[in-house]
PDB file of C-alpha atoms in Angstrom:
ATOM      1  CA  UNK A   1     -11.088  21.600 -49.520  1.00  0.00           C
ATOM      2  CA  UNK A   2      -9.507  20.979 -46.110  1.00  0.00           C
ATOM      3  CA  UNK A   3     -10.791  24.258 -44.673  1.00  0.00           C
ATOM      4  CA  UNK A   4     -14.233  23.493 -46.036  1.00  0.00           C
ATOM      5  CA  UNK A   5     -14.277  20.144 -44.269  1.00  0.00           C
ATOM      6  CA  UNK A   6     -13.058  21.754 -41.051  1.00  0.00           C
ATOM      7  CA  UNK A   7     -15.814  24.364 -41.237  1.00  0.00           C
ATOM      8  CA  UNK A   8     -18.453  21.717 -41.864  1.00  0.00           C
ATOM      9  CA  UNK A   9     -17.296  19.642 -38.903  1.00  0.00           C
ATOM     10  CA  UNK A  10     -17.233  22.623 -36.566  1.00  0.00           C
ATOM     11  CA  UNK A  11     -20.774  23.530 -37.599  1.00  0.00           C
ATOM     12  CA  UNK A  12     -22.064  20.002 -37.039  1.00  0.00           C
ATOM     13  CA  UNK A  13     -24.542  19.814 -34.168  1.00  0.00           C
ATOM     14  CA  UNK A  14     -24.387  23.565 -33.633  1.00  0.00           C
ATOM     15  CA  UNK A  15     -27.691  23.641 -31.708  1.00  0.00           C
ATOM     16  CA  UNK A  16     -26.472  22.763 -28.261  1.00  0.00           C
ATOM     17  CA  UNK A  17     -27.828  20.342 -25.721  1.00  0.00           C
ATOM     18  CA  UNK A  18     -27.267  19.759 -22.030  1.00  0.00           C
ATOM     19  CA  UNK A  19     -27.050  16.514 -20.162  1.00  0.00           C
ATOM     20  CA  UNK A  20     -29.011  15.495 -17.111  1.00  0.00           C
ATOM     21  CA  UNK A  21     -27.375  15.746 -13.700  1.00  0.00           C
ATOM     22  CA  UNK A  22     -26.794  12.000 -13.377  1.00  0.00           C
ATOM     23  CA  UNK A  23     -23.311  10.829 -12.447  1.00  0.00           C
ATOM     24  CA  UNK A  24     -21.989   7.270 -12.269  1.00  0.00           C
ATOM     25  CA  UNK A  25     -19.237   6.576  -9.748  1.00  0.00           C
ATOM     26  CA  UNK A  26     -15.874   8.006 -10.858  1.00  0.00           C
ATOM     27  CA  UNK A  27     -13.518   5.498 -12.477  1.00  0.00           C
ATOM     28  CA  UNK A  28     -10.109   5.829 -14.159  1.00  0.00           C
ATOM     29  CA  UNK A  29     -10.370   7.407 -17.608  1.00  0.00           C
ATOM     30  CA  UNK A  30      -8.140   7.017 -20.651  1.00  0.00           C
ATOM     31  CA  UNK A  31      -7.828   9.264 -23.680  1.00  0.00           C
ATOM     32  CA  UNK A  32      -5.664   8.587 -26.724  1.00  0.00           C
ATOM     33  CA  UNK A  33      -4.667  11.157 -29.313  1.00  0.00           C
ATOM     34  CA  UNK A  34      -5.976  10.597 -32.827  1.00  0.00           C
ATOM     35  CA  UNK A  35      -2.477   9.853 -34.121  1.00  0.00           C
ATOM     36  CA  UNK A  36      -1.852   7.358 -31.323  1.00  0.00           C
ATOM     37  CA  UNK A  37       1.266   9.139 -30.079  1.00  0.00           C
ATOM     38  CA  UNK A  38      -0.068  10.378 -26.744  1.00  0.00           C
ATOM     39  CA  UNK A  39      -2.061   8.672 -24.022  1.00  0.00           C
ATOM     40  CA  UNK A  40      -3.350  10.116 -20.763  1.00  0.00           C
ATOM     41  CA  UNK A  41      -4.784   8.124 -17.880  1.00  0.00           C
ATOM     42  CA  UNK A  42      -6.728  10.015 -15.224  1.00  0.00           C
ATOM     43  CA  UNK A  43      -6.983   8.481 -11.761  1.00  0.00           C
ATOM     44  CA  UNK A  44      -9.894   9.818  -9.645  1.00  0.00           C
ATOM     45  CA  UNK A  45      -9.194  11.801  -6.509  1.00  0.00           C
ATOM     46  CA  UNK A  46     -10.841  11.612  -3.105  1.00  0.00           C
ATOM     47  CA  UNK A  47     -11.646  15.224  -2.279  1.00  0.00           C
ATOM     48  CA  UNK A  48     -15.420  15.412  -2.631  1.00  0.00           C
ATOM     49  CA  UNK A  49     -15.394  17.955   0.194  1.00  0.00           C
ATOM     50  CA  UNK A  50     -13.724  20.448  -2.146  1.00  0.00           C
ATOM     51  CA  UNK A  51     -16.627  20.337  -4.612  1.00  0.00           C
ATOM     52  CA  UNK A  52     -19.665  22.618  -4.639  1.00  0.00           C
ATOM     53  CA  UNK A  53     -22.436  21.439  -2.351  1.00  0.00           C
ATOM     54  CA  UNK A  54     -20.392  18.792  -0.540  1.00  0.00           C
ATOM     55  CA  UNK A  55     -18.379  20.832   1.956  1.00  0.00           C
ATOM     56  CA  UNK A  56     -19.056  18.349   4.766  1.00  0.00           C
ATOM     57  CA  UNK A  57     -17.685  15.409   2.795  1.00  0.00           C
ATOM     58  CA  UNK A  58     -14.200  13.930   2.949  1.00  0.00           C
ATOM     59  CA  UNK A  59     -11.266  15.936   1.626  1.00  0.00           C
ATOM     60  CA  UNK A  60      -8.150  14.282   0.294  1.00  0.00           C
ATOM     61  CA  UNK A  61      -5.963  13.922  -2.753  1.00  0.00           C
ATOM     62  CA  UNK A  62      -7.046  15.393  -6.079  1.00  0.00           C
ATOM     63  CA  UNK A  63      -7.276  13.512  -9.367  1.00  0.00           C
ATOM     64  CA  UNK A  64      -3.973  12.656 -11.049  1.00  0.00           C
ATOM     65  CA  UNK A  65      -2.963  12.590 -14.674  1.00  0.00           C
ATOM     66  CA  UNK A  66      -0.500  10.053 -16.062  1.00  0.00           C
ATOM     67  CA  UNK A  67       0.953  11.315 -19.352  1.00  0.00           C
ATOM     68  CA  UNK A  68       2.403   8.739 -21.743  1.00  0.00           C
ATOM     69  CA  UNK A  69       4.142   8.992 -25.110  1.00  0.00           C
ATOM     70  CA  UNK A  70       4.507   6.240 -27.699  1.00  0.00           C
ATOM     71  CA  UNK A  71       8.032   4.882 -28.210  1.00  0.00           C
ATOM     72  CA  UNK A  72       9.733   3.411 -31.316  1.00  0.00           C
ATOM     73  CA  UNK A  73       9.062  -0.109 -30.004  1.00  0.00           C
ATOM     74  CA  UNK A  74       5.330   0.772 -29.804  1.00  0.00           C
ATOM     75  CA  UNK A  75       5.285   0.789 -26.017  1.00  0.00           C
ATOM     76  CA  UNK A  76       4.123   3.846 -24.078  1.00  0.00           C
ATOM     77  CA  UNK A  77       6.548   5.573 -21.745  1.00  0.00           C
ATOM     78  CA  UNK A  78       5.333   7.474 -18.681  1.00  0.00           C
ATOM     79  CA  UNK A  79       6.428  11.097 -19.148  1.00  0.00           C
ATOM     80  CA  UNK A  80       4.693  12.689 -16.155  1.00  0.00           C
ATOM     81  CA  UNK A  81       2.431  11.877 -13.216  1.00  0.00           C
ATOM     82  CA  UNK A  82       0.890  15.085 -11.887  1.00  0.00           C
ATOM     83  CA  UNK A  83      -2.028  16.259  -9.736  1.00  0.00           C
ATOM     84  CA  UNK A  84      -4.869  17.801 -11.706  1.00  0.00           C
ATOM     85  CA  UNK A  85      -7.173  20.651 -10.722  1.00  0.00           C
ATOM     86  CA  UNK A  86     -10.146  18.325 -10.243  1.00  0.00           C
ATOM     87  CA  UNK A  87     -11.052  17.337  -6.657  1.00  0.00           C
ATOM     88  CA  UNK A  88     -12.489  14.019  -7.873  1.00  0.00           C
ATOM     89  CA  UNK A  89     -12.249  13.784 -11.667  1.00  0.00           C
ATOM     90  CA  UNK A  90     -12.803  15.780 -14.828  1.00  0.00           C
ATOM     91  CA  UNK A  91     -16.115  15.104 -16.539  1.00  0.00           C
ATOM     92  CA  UNK A  92     -14.535  14.894 -20.001  1.00  0.00           C
ATOM     93  CA  UNK A  93     -10.972  14.671 -21.319  1.00  0.00           C
ATOM     94  CA  UNK A  94      -9.424  15.111 -24.755  1.00  0.00           C
ATOM     95  CA  UNK A  95      -5.847  14.544 -25.939  1.00  0.00           C
ATOM     96  CA  UNK A  96      -4.573  16.277 -29.073  1.00  0.00           C
ATOM     97  CA  UNK A  97      -2.084  15.051 -31.658  1.00  0.00           C
ATOM     98  CA  UNK A  98       0.358  17.543 -30.120  1.00  0.00           C
ATOM     99  CA  UNK A  99       0.085  15.939 -26.690  1.00  0.00           C
ATOM    100  CA  UNK A 100      -2.074  18.555 -24.968  1.00  0.00           C
ATOM    101  CA  UNK A 101      -4.795  17.348 -22.634  1.00  0.00           C
ATOM    102  CA  UNK A 102      -7.969  19.379 -22.222  1.00  0.00           C
ATOM    103  CA  UNK A 103     -10.408  18.710 -19.395  1.00  0.00           C
ATOM    104  CA  UNK A 104     -13.983  19.949 -19.267  1.00  0.00           C
ATOM    105  CA  UNK A 105     -15.954  20.308 -16.039  1.00  0.00           C
ATOM    106  CA  UNK A 106     -15.762  18.404 -12.779  1.00  0.00           C
ATOM    107  CA  UNK A 107     -17.353  15.121 -11.818  1.00  0.00           C
ATOM    108  CA  UNK A 108     -20.734  15.777 -10.166  1.00  0.00           C
ATOM    109  CA  UNK A 109     -19.993  19.510 -10.447  1.00  0.00           C
ATOM    110  CA  UNK A 110     -20.424  20.666 -14.041  1.00  0.00           C
ATOM    111  CA  UNK A 111     -20.029  24.427 -14.222  1.00  0.00           C
ATOM    112  CA  UNK A 112     -18.167  24.723 -10.915  1.00  0.00           C
ATOM    113  CA  UNK A 113     -14.445  24.927 -10.179  1.00  0.00           C
ATOM    114  CA  UNK A 114     -12.047  24.752 -13.117  1.00  0.00           C
ATOM    115  CA  UNK A 115     -14.455  24.096 -15.976  1.00  0.00           C
ATOM    116  CA  UNK A 116     -11.694  24.087 -18.616  1.00  0.00           C
ATOM    117  CA  UNK A 117      -8.047  23.182 -18.032  1.00  0.00           C
ATOM    118  CA  UNK A 118      -5.215  22.697 -20.517  1.00  0.00           C
ATOM    119  CA  UNK A 119      -2.061  20.692 -19.816  1.00  0.00           C
ATOM    120  CA  UNK A 120       1.081  20.139 -21.883  1.00  0.00           C
ATOM    121  CA  UNK A 121       2.332  16.652 -22.753  1.00  0.00           C
ATOM    122  CA  UNK A 122       4.673  16.858 -19.734  1.00  0.00           C
ATOM    123  CA  UNK A 123       1.752  17.533 -17.399  1.00  0.00           C
ATOM    124  CA  UNK A 124       2.475  21.243 -16.984  1.00  0.00           C
ATOM    125  CA  UNK A 125      -0.629  23.406 -16.656  1.00  0.00           C
ATOM    126  CA  UNK A 126      -1.051  25.921 -19.466  1.00  0.00           C
ATOM    127  CA  UNK A 127      -4.196  27.629 -18.235  1.00  0.00           C
ATOM    128  CA  UNK A 128      -7.500  26.979 -16.501  1.00  0.00           C
ATOM    129  CA  UNK A 129     -10.818  28.795 -16.570  1.00  0.00           C
ATOM    130  CA  UNK A 130     -13.707  29.104 -14.157  1.00  0.00           C
ATOM    131  CA  UNK A 131     -17.188  29.954 -15.350  1.00  0.00           C
ATOM    132  CA  UNK A 132     -16.924  33.472 -13.916  1.00  0.00           C
ATOM    133  CA  UNK A 133     -14.006  34.112 -16.259  1.00  0.00           C
ATOM    134  CA  UNK A 134     -16.047  33.228 -19.325  1.00  0.00           C
ATOM    135  CA  UNK A 135     -19.488  34.712 -18.692  1.00  0.00           C
ATOM    136  CA  UNK A 136     -21.150  37.690 -17.043  1.00  0.00           C
ATOM    137  CA  UNK A 137     -23.115  37.196 -13.832  1.00  0.00           C
ATOM    138  CA  UNK A 138     -26.349  37.672 -15.795  1.00  0.00           C
ATOM    139  CA  UNK A 139     -25.394  34.940 -18.245  1.00  0.00           C
ATOM    140  CA  UNK A 140     -24.403  32.581 -15.450  1.00  0.00           C
ATOM    141  CA  UNK A 141     -27.790  33.060 -13.795  1.00  0.00           C
ATOM    142  CA  UNK A 142     -29.537  31.995 -17.014  1.00  0.00           C
ATOM    143  CA  UNK A 143     -27.613  28.722 -17.377  1.00  0.00           C
ATOM    144  CA  UNK A 144     -29.741  25.656 -16.486  1.00  0.00           C
ATOM    145  CA  UNK A 145     -28.989  24.327 -13.020  1.00  0.00           C
ATOM    146  CA  UNK A 146     -29.475  21.144 -11.107  1.00  0.00           C
ATOM    147  CA  UNK A 147     -28.600  20.407  -7.502  1.00  0.00           C
ATOM    148  CA  UNK A 148     -24.861  20.286  -8.057  1.00  0.00           C
ATOM    149  CA  UNK A 149     -24.250  21.514 -11.603  1.00  0.00           C
ATOM    150  CA  UNK A 150     -24.567  24.409 -14.028  1.00  0.00           C
ATOM    151  CA  UNK A 151     -24.916  22.951 -17.514  1.00  0.00           C
ATOM    152  CA  UNK A 152     -23.045  25.502 -19.605  1.00  0.00           C
ATOM    153  CA  UNK A 153     -21.377  23.076 -22.048  1.00  0.00           C
ATOM    154  CA  UNK A 154     -23.058  21.394 -25.016  1.00  0.00           C
ATOM    155  CA  UNK A 155     -22.167  17.945 -26.286  1.00  0.00           C
ATOM    156  CA  UNK A 156     -20.394  19.468 -29.295  1.00  0.00           C
ATOM    157  CA  UNK A 157     -16.719  20.039 -28.517  1.00  0.00           C
ATOM    158  CA  UNK A 158     -13.375  18.784 -29.771  1.00  0.00           C
ATOM    159  CA  UNK A 159     -10.244  19.788 -31.621  1.00  0.00           C
ATOM    160  CA  UNK A 160     -10.342  21.994 -34.693  1.00  0.00           C
ATOM    161  CA  UNK A 161     -10.204  19.459 -37.560  1.00  0.00           C
ATOM    162  CA  UNK A 162      -7.678  21.616 -39.374  1.00  0.00           C
ATOM    163  CA  UNK A 163      -5.635  22.579 -36.320  1.00  0.00           C
ATOM    164  CA  UNK A 164      -5.205  20.292 -33.319  1.00  0.00           C
ATOM    165  CA  UNK A 165      -3.522  23.128 -31.494  1.00  0.00           C
ATOM    166  CA  UNK A 166      -6.984  24.594 -30.946  1.00  0.00           C
ATOM    167  CA  UNK A 167      -9.990  23.217 -29.082  1.00  0.00           C
ATOM    168  CA  UNK A 168     -13.564  24.337 -29.659  1.00  0.00           C
ATOM    169  CA  UNK A 169     -16.707  24.031 -27.556  1.00  0.00           C
ATOM    170  CA  UNK A 170     -20.273  25.143 -28.192  1.00  0.00           C
ATOM    171  CA  UNK A 171     -22.131  26.262 -25.103  1.00  0.00           C
ATOM    172  CA  UNK A 172     -25.685  26.464 -23.774  1.00  0.00           C
ATOM    173  CA  UNK A 173     -26.176  29.820 -25.481  1.00  0.00           C
ATOM    174  CA  UNK A 174     -25.181  28.488 -28.907  1.00  0.00           C
ATOM    175  CA  UNK A 175     -21.959  30.463 -28.746  1.00  0.00           C
ATOM    176  CA  UNK A 176     -18.558  29.097 -29.683  1.00  0.00           C
ATOM    177  CA  UNK A 177     -15.539  29.032 -27.389  1.00  0.00           C
ATOM    178  CA  UNK A 178     -12.153  28.677 -29.102  1.00  0.00           C
ATOM    179  CA  UNK A 179      -8.974  28.129 -27.086  1.00  0.00           C
ATOM    180  CA  UNK A 180      -5.407  28.102 -28.390  1.00  0.00           C
ATOM    181  CA  UNK A 181      -3.709  25.221 -26.590  1.00  0.00           C
ATOM    182  CA  UNK A 182      -0.070  26.427 -26.530  1.00  0.00           C
ATOM    183  CA  UNK A 183      -1.035  29.775 -24.982  1.00  0.00           C
ATOM    184  CA  UNK A 184      -4.418  29.164 -23.372  1.00  0.00           C
ATOM    185  CA  UNK A 185      -5.706  32.279 -25.137  1.00  0.00           C
ATOM    186  CA  UNK A 186      -9.475  32.143 -25.626  1.00  0.00           C
ATOM    187  CA  UNK A 187     -11.879  33.675 -28.103  1.00  0.00           C
ATOM    188  CA  UNK A 188     -15.644  33.651 -27.666  1.00  0.00           C
ATOM    189  CA  UNK A 189     -18.091  34.059 -30.530  1.00  0.00           C
ATOM    190  CA  UNK A 190     -21.705  34.789 -29.682  1.00  0.00           C
ATOM    191  CA  UNK A 191     -24.336  32.730 -31.477  1.00  0.00           C
ATOM    192  CA  UNK A 192     -25.071  35.468 -34.014  1.00  0.00           C
ATOM    193  CA  UNK A 193     -21.376  35.725 -34.892  1.00  0.00           C
ATOM    194  CA  UNK A 194     -20.399  32.053 -35.008  1.00  0.00           C
ATOM    195  CA  UNK A 195     -20.453  31.785 -38.795  1.00  0.00           C
ATOM    196  CA  UNK A 196     -18.236  34.822 -39.337  1.00  0.00           C
ATOM    197  CA  UNK A 197     -15.915  33.584 -36.595  1.00  0.00           C
ATOM    198  CA  UNK A 198     -15.562  30.195 -38.282  1.00  0.00           C
ATOM    199  CA  UNK A 199     -14.901  31.793 -41.638  1.00  0.00           C
ATOM    200  CA  UNK A 200     -12.084  33.776 -40.049  1.00  0.00           C
ATOM    201  CA  UNK A 201     -10.609  30.519 -38.741  1.00  0.00           C
ATOM    202  CA  UNK A 202     -10.429  29.016 -42.232  1.00  0.00           C
ATOM    203  CA  UNK A 203      -8.562  31.930 -43.812  1.00  0.00           C
TER     204      UNK A 203
END
């Protein structure tokens, strides 16, 4: 039953969508794990000049991640305060029940720079990916673009319901990206093979 539920949740909203290139000013972000044991606060950086299309802008410190863990007295203890790979801020952040943080895309720069990054609960980087490491040049050219972004990611992403040591993300092509958090190893399933890929995950 559990694998059936996991499969159903992963299939939900399979047809992907992309968001418009509209960006509010960056503000601190918080993400809490589902089990409430891990909390990450992301403080925006000030290095817009290190983003695509803004080379003449100010360069400075990158975004920072504050990693907290819940204590027996229900308080949260700061475990690490580390610089992230985002010049200003990640566009989206997730925190798993195992303490891993996953970031998707860059503020005002979706599809550029480190589009996926995985960090341990102590702030240590596991692995990061750029778009060129996930797609061919022909595929990249076909991804919808705006002035400062390449909208490769759909709105359907999250942790595998049956395994929070794995994150999934559907992309513009309808394909499915699966990443093992402890290792950073990735698997990509093209749209026509998504169902068989998901069935393999539930075995």
